[in-house]
PDB file of C-alpha atoms in Angstrom:
ATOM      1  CA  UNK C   1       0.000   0.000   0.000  1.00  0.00           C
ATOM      2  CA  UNK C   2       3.041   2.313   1.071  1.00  0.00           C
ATOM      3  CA  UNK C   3       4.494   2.265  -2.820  1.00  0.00           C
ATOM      4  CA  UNK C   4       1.418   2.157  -4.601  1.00  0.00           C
ATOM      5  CA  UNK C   5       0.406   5.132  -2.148  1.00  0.00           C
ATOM      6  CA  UNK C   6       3.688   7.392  -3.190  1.00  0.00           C
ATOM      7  CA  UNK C   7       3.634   6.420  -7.522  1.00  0.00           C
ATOM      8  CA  UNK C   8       2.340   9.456  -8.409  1.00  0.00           C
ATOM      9  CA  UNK C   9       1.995  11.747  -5.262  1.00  0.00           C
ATOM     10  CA  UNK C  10       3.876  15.099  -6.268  1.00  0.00           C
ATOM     11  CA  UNK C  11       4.987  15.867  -3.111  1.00  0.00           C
ATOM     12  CA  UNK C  12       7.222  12.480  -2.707  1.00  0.00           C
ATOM     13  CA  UNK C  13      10.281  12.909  -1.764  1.00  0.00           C
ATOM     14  CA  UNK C  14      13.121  10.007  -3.274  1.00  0.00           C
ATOM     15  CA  UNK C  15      13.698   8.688   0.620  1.00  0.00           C
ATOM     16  CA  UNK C  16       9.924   8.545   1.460  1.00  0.00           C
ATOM     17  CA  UNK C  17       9.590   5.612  -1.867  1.00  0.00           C
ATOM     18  CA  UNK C  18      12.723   4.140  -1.058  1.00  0.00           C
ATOM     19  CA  UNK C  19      11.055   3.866   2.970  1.00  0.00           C
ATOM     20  CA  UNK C  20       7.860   2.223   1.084  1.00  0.00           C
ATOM     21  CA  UNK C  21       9.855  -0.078  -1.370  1.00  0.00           C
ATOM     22  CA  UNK C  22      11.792  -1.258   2.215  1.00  0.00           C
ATOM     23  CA  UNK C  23       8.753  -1.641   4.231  1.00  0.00           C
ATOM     24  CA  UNK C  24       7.385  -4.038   0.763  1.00  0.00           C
ATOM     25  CA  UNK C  25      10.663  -5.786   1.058  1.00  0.00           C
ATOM     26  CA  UNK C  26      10.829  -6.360   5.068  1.00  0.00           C
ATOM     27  CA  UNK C  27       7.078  -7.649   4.557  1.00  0.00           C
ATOM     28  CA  UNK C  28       8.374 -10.392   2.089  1.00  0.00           C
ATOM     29  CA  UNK C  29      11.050 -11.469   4.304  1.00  0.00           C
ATOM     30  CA  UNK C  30       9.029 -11.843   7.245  1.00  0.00           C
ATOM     31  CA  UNK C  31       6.479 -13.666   5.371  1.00  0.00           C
ATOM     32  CA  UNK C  32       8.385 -15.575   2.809  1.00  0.00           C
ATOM     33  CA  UNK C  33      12.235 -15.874   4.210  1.00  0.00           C
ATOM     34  CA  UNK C  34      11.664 -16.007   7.539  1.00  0.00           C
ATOM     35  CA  UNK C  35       9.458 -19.009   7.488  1.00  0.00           C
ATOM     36  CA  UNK C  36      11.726 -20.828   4.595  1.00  0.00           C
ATOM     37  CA  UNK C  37      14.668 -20.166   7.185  1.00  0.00           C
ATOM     38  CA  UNK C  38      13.401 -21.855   9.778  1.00  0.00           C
ATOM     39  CA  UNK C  39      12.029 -24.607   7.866  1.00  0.00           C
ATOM     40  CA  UNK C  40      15.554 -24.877   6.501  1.00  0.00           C
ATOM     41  CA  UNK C  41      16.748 -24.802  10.598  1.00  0.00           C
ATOM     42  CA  UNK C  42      14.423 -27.265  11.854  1.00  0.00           C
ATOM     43  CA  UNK C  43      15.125 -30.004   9.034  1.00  0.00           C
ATOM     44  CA  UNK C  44      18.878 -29.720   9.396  1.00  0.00           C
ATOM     45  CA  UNK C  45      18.759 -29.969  13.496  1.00  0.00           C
ATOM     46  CA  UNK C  46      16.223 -32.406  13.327  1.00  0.00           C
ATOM     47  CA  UNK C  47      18.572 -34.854  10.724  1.00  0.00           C
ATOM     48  CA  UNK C  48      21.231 -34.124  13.188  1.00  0.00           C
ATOM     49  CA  UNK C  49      19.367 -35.308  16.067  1.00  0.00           C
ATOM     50  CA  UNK C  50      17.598 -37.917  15.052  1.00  0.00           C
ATOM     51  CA  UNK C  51      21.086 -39.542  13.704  1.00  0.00           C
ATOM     52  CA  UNK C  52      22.578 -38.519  17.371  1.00  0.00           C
ATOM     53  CA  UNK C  53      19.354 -40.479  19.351  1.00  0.00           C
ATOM     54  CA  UNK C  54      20.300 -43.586  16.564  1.00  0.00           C
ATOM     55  CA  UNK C  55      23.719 -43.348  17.574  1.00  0.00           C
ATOM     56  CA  UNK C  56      22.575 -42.904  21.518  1.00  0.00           C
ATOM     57  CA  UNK C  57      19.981 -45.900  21.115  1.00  0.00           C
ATOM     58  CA  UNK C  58      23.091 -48.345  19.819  1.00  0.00           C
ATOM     59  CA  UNK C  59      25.558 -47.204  22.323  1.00  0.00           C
ATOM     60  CA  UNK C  60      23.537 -46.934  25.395  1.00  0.00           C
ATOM     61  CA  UNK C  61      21.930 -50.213  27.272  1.00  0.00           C
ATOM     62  CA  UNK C  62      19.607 -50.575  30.083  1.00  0.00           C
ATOM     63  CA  UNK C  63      20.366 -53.170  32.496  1.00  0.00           C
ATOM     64  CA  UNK C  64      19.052 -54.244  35.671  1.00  0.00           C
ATOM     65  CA  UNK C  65      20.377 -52.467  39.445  1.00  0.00           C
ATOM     66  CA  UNK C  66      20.181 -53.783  42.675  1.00  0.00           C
ATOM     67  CA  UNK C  67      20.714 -51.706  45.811  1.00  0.00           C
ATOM     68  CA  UNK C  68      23.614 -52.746  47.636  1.00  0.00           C
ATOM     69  CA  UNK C  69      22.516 -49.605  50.631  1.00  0.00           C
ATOM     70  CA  UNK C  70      21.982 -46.176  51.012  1.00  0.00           C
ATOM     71  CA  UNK C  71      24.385 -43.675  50.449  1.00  0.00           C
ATOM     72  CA  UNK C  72      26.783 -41.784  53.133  1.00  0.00           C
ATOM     73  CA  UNK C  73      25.618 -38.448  53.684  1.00  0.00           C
ATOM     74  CA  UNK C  74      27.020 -35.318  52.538  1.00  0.00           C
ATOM     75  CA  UNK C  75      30.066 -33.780  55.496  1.00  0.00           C
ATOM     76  CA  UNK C  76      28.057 -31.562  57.579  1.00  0.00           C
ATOM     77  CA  UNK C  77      30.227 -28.558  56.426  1.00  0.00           C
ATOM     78  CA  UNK C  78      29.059 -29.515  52.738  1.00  0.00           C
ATOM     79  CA  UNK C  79      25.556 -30.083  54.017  1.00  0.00           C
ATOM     80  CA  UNK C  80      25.454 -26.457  55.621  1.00  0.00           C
ATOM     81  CA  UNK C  81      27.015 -24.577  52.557  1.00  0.00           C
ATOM     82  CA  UNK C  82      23.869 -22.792  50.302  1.00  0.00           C
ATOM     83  CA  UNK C  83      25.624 -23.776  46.944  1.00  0.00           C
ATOM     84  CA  UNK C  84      26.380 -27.309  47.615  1.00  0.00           C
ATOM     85  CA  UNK C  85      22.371 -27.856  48.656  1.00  0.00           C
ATOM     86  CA  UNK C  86      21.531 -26.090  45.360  1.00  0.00           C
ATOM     87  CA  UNK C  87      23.796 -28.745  43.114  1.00  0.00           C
ATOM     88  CA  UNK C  88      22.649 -31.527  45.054  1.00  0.00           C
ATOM     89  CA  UNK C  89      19.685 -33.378  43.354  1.00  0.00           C
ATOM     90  CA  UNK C  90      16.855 -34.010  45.226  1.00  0.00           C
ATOM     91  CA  UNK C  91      16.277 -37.752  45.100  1.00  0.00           C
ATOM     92  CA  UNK C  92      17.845 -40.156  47.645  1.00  0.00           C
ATOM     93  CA  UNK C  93      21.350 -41.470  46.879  1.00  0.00           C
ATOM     94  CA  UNK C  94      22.098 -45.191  46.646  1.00  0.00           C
ATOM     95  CA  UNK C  95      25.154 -46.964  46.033  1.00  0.00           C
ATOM     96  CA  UNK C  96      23.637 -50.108  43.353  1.00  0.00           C
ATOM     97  CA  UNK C  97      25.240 -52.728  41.813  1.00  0.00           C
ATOM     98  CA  UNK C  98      25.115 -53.598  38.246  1.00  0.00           C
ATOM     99  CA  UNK C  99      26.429 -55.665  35.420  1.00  0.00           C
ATOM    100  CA  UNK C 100      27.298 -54.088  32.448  1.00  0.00           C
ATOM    101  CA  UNK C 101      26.450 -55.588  29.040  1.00  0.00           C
ATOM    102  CA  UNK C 102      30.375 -56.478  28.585  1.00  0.00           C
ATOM    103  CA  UNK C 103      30.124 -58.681  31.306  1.00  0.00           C
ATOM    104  CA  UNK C 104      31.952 -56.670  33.823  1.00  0.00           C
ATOM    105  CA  UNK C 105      30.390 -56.013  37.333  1.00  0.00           C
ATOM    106  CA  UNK C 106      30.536 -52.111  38.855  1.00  0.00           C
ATOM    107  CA  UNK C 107      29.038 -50.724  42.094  1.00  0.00           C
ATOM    108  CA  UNK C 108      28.347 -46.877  42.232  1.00  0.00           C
ATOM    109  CA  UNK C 109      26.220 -43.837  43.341  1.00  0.00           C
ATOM    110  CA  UNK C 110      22.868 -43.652  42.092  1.00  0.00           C
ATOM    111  CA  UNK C 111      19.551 -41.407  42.557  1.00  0.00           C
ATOM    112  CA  UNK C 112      17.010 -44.276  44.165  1.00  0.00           C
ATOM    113  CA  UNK C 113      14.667 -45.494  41.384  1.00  0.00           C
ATOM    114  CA  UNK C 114      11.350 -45.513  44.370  1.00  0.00           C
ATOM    115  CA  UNK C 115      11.089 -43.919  48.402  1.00  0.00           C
ATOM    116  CA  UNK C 116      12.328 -45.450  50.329  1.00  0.00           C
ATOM    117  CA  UNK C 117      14.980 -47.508  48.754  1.00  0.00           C
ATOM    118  CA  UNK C 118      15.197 -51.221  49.919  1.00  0.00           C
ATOM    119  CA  UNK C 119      18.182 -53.039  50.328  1.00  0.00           C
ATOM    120  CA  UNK C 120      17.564 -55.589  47.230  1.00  0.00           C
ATOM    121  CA  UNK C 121      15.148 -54.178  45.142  1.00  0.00           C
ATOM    122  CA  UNK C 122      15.934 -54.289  41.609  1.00  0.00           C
ATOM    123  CA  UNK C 123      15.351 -51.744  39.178  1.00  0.00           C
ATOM    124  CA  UNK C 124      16.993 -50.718  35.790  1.00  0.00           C
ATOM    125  CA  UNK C 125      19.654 -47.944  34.545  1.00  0.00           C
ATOM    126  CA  UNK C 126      21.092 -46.607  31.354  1.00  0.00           C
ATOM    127  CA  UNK C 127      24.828 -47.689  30.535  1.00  0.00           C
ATOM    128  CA  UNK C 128      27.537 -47.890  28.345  1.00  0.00           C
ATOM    129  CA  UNK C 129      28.869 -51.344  26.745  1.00  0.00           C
ATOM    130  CA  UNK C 130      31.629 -50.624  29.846  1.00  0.00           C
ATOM    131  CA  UNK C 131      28.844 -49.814  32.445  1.00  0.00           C
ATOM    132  CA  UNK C 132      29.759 -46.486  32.630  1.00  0.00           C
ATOM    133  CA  UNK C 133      26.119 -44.799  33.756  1.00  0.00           C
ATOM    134  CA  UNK C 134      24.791 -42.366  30.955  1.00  0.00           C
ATOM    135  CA  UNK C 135      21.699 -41.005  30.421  1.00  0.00           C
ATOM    136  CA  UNK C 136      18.430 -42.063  28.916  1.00  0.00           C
ATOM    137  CA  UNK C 137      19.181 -41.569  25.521  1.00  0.00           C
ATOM    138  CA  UNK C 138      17.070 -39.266  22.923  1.00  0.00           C
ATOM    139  CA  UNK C 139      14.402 -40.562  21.377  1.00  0.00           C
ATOM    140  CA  UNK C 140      12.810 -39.499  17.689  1.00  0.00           C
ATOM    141  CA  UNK C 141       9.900 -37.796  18.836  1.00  0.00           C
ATOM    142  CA  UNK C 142      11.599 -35.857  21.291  1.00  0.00           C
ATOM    143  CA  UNK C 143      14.607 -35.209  18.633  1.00  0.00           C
ATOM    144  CA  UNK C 144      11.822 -33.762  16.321  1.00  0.00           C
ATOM    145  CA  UNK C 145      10.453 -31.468  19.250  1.00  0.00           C
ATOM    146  CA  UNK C 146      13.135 -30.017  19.830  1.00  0.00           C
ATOM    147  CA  UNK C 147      14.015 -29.700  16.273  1.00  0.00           C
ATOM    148  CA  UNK C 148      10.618 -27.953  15.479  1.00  0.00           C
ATOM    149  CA  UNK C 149      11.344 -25.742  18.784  1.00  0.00           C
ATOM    150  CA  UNK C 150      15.161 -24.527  16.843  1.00  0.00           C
ATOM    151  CA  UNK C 151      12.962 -23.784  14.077  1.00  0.00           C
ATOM    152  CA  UNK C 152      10.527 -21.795  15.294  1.00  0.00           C
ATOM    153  CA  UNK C 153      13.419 -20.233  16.721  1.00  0.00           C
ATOM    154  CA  UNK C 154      14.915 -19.474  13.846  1.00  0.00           C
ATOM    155  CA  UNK C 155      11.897 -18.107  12.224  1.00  0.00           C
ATOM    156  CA  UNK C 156      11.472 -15.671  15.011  1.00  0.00           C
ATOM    157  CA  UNK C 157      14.974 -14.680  14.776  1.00  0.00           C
ATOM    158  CA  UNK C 158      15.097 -14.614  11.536  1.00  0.00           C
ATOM    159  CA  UNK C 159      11.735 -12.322  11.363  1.00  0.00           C
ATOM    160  CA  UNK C 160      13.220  -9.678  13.896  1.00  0.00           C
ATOM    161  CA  UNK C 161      16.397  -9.005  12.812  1.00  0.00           C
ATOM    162  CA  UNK C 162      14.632  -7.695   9.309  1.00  0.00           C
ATOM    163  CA  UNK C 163      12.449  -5.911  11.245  1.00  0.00           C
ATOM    164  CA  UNK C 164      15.157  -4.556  13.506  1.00  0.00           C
ATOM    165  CA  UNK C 165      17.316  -3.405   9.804  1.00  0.00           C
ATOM    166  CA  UNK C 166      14.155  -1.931   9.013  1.00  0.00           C
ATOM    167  CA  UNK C 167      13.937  -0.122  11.985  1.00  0.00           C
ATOM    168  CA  UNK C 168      17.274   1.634  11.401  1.00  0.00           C
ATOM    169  CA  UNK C 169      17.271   2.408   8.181  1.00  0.00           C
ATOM    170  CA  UNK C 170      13.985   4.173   8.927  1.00  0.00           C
ATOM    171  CA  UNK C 171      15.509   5.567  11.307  1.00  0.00           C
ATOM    172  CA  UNK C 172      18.675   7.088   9.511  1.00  0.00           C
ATOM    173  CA  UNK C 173      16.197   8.113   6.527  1.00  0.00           C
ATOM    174  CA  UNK C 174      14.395  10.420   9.250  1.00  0.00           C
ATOM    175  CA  UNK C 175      17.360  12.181  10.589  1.00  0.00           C
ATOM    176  CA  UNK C 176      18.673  12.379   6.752  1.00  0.00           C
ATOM    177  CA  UNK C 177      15.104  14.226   6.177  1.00  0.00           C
ATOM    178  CA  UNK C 178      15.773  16.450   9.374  1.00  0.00           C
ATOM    179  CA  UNK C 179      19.516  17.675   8.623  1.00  0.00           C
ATOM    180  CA  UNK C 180      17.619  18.615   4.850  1.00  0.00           C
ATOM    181  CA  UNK C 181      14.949  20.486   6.521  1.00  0.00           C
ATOM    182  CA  UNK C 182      17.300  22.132   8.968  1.00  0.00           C
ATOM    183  CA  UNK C 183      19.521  23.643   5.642  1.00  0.00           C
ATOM    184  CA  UNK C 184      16.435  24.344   3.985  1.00  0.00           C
ATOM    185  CA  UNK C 185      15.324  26.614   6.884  1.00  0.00           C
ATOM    186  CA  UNK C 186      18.982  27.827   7.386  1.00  0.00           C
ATOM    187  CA  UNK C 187      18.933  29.475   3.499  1.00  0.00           C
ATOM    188  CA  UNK C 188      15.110  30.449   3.562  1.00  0.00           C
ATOM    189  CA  UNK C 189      14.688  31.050   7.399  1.00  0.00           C
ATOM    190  CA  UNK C 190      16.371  34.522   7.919  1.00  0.00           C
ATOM    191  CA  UNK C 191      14.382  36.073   5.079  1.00  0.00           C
ATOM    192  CA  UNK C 192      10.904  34.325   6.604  1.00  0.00           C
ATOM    193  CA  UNK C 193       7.924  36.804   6.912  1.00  0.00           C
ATOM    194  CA  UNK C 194      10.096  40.755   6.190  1.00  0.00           C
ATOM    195  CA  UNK C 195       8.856  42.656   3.318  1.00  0.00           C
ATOM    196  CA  UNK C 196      10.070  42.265   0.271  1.00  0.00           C
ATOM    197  CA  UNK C 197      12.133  39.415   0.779  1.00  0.00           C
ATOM    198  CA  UNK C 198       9.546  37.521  -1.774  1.00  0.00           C
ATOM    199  CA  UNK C 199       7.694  35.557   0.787  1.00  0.00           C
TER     200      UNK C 199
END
């Protein structure tokens, strides 16, 4: 509407069509390039992720736990300190015994799979072919979530940042227009109004 609005109007000035043609062009880009770019996004990071959860899914292995006891608790120094509280999870801390798929047994620390934890009771975690605990790995549909989440990222991004150029150049066009009108004024303004002066 903006260009088809200053075509023929006499009193347009060359910065207020190019301000139309670039409000035309940052319309397209939200509407046409923005989209495309996050479409673009979201199919690359979802091809990478959904090869890193098939890579995740051959290397990782659940296998069963038992709890060998509870855990020793924290020093009471590292108990009463604010920003070792904060790091430490929530969940009860068992030491568990496993067997990893190479064969090999381990015993370690691990969050308690129920409340209260029972000497014995079995449950399952995620390992490595050495038993090494990892965690759960990444499955397709939540590869493609977060995929679609990068995209719309992207999009948005994408969207603002023309919108932000847009914004400046607008800008710099209105102070070009105001250092015009200020020499304008300067060679007509002294003469403005006396007699004679052809005004």
């Amino acid at each position: 509407m903006g260009v088809w609005r200053w075509r023929r109007n006499p009193l347009r000035r060359p910065t207020d069509l190019f301000e139309a043609w670039l409000a035309f062009t940052a319309l397209v880009c939200v509407l046409l390039v923005a989209p495309a770019v996050g479409c673009v996004t979201g199919l690359e990071v979802d091809g990478a992720l959904q090869q890193a959860a098939r890579v995740q899914q051959q290397e990782r292995y659940l296998v069963p736990a038992v709890v060998v006891r509870p855990a020793a608790e924290p020093p009471t120094g590292a108990a009463a300190d604010p920003a070792a509280q904060r790091q430490t999870p929530q969940r009860t801390q068992i030491v568990a015994s496993w067997t990893a798929p190479d064969g090999s047994s381990h015993e370690g620390t691990v969050p308690a799979a129920e409340e209260p934890p029972q000497a014995g009771d079995r449950f399952r975690i995620w390992t490595d072919l050495r038993g090494r605990l990892v965690g759960r790995p990444l499955d397709s549909s939540m590869a493609s979530a977060h995929a679609a989440v990068a995209g719309l990222a992207a999009a948005i991004g994408a969207a603002a940042l023309v919108e932000t150029v847009r914004r400046l150049v607008v800008r710099r066009l209105v102070h070009l227009r105001y250092r015009r009108l200020d020499r304008a004024w300067a060679a007509a303004g002294p003469d403005w109004g006396r007699a004679g002066a052809g005004s």
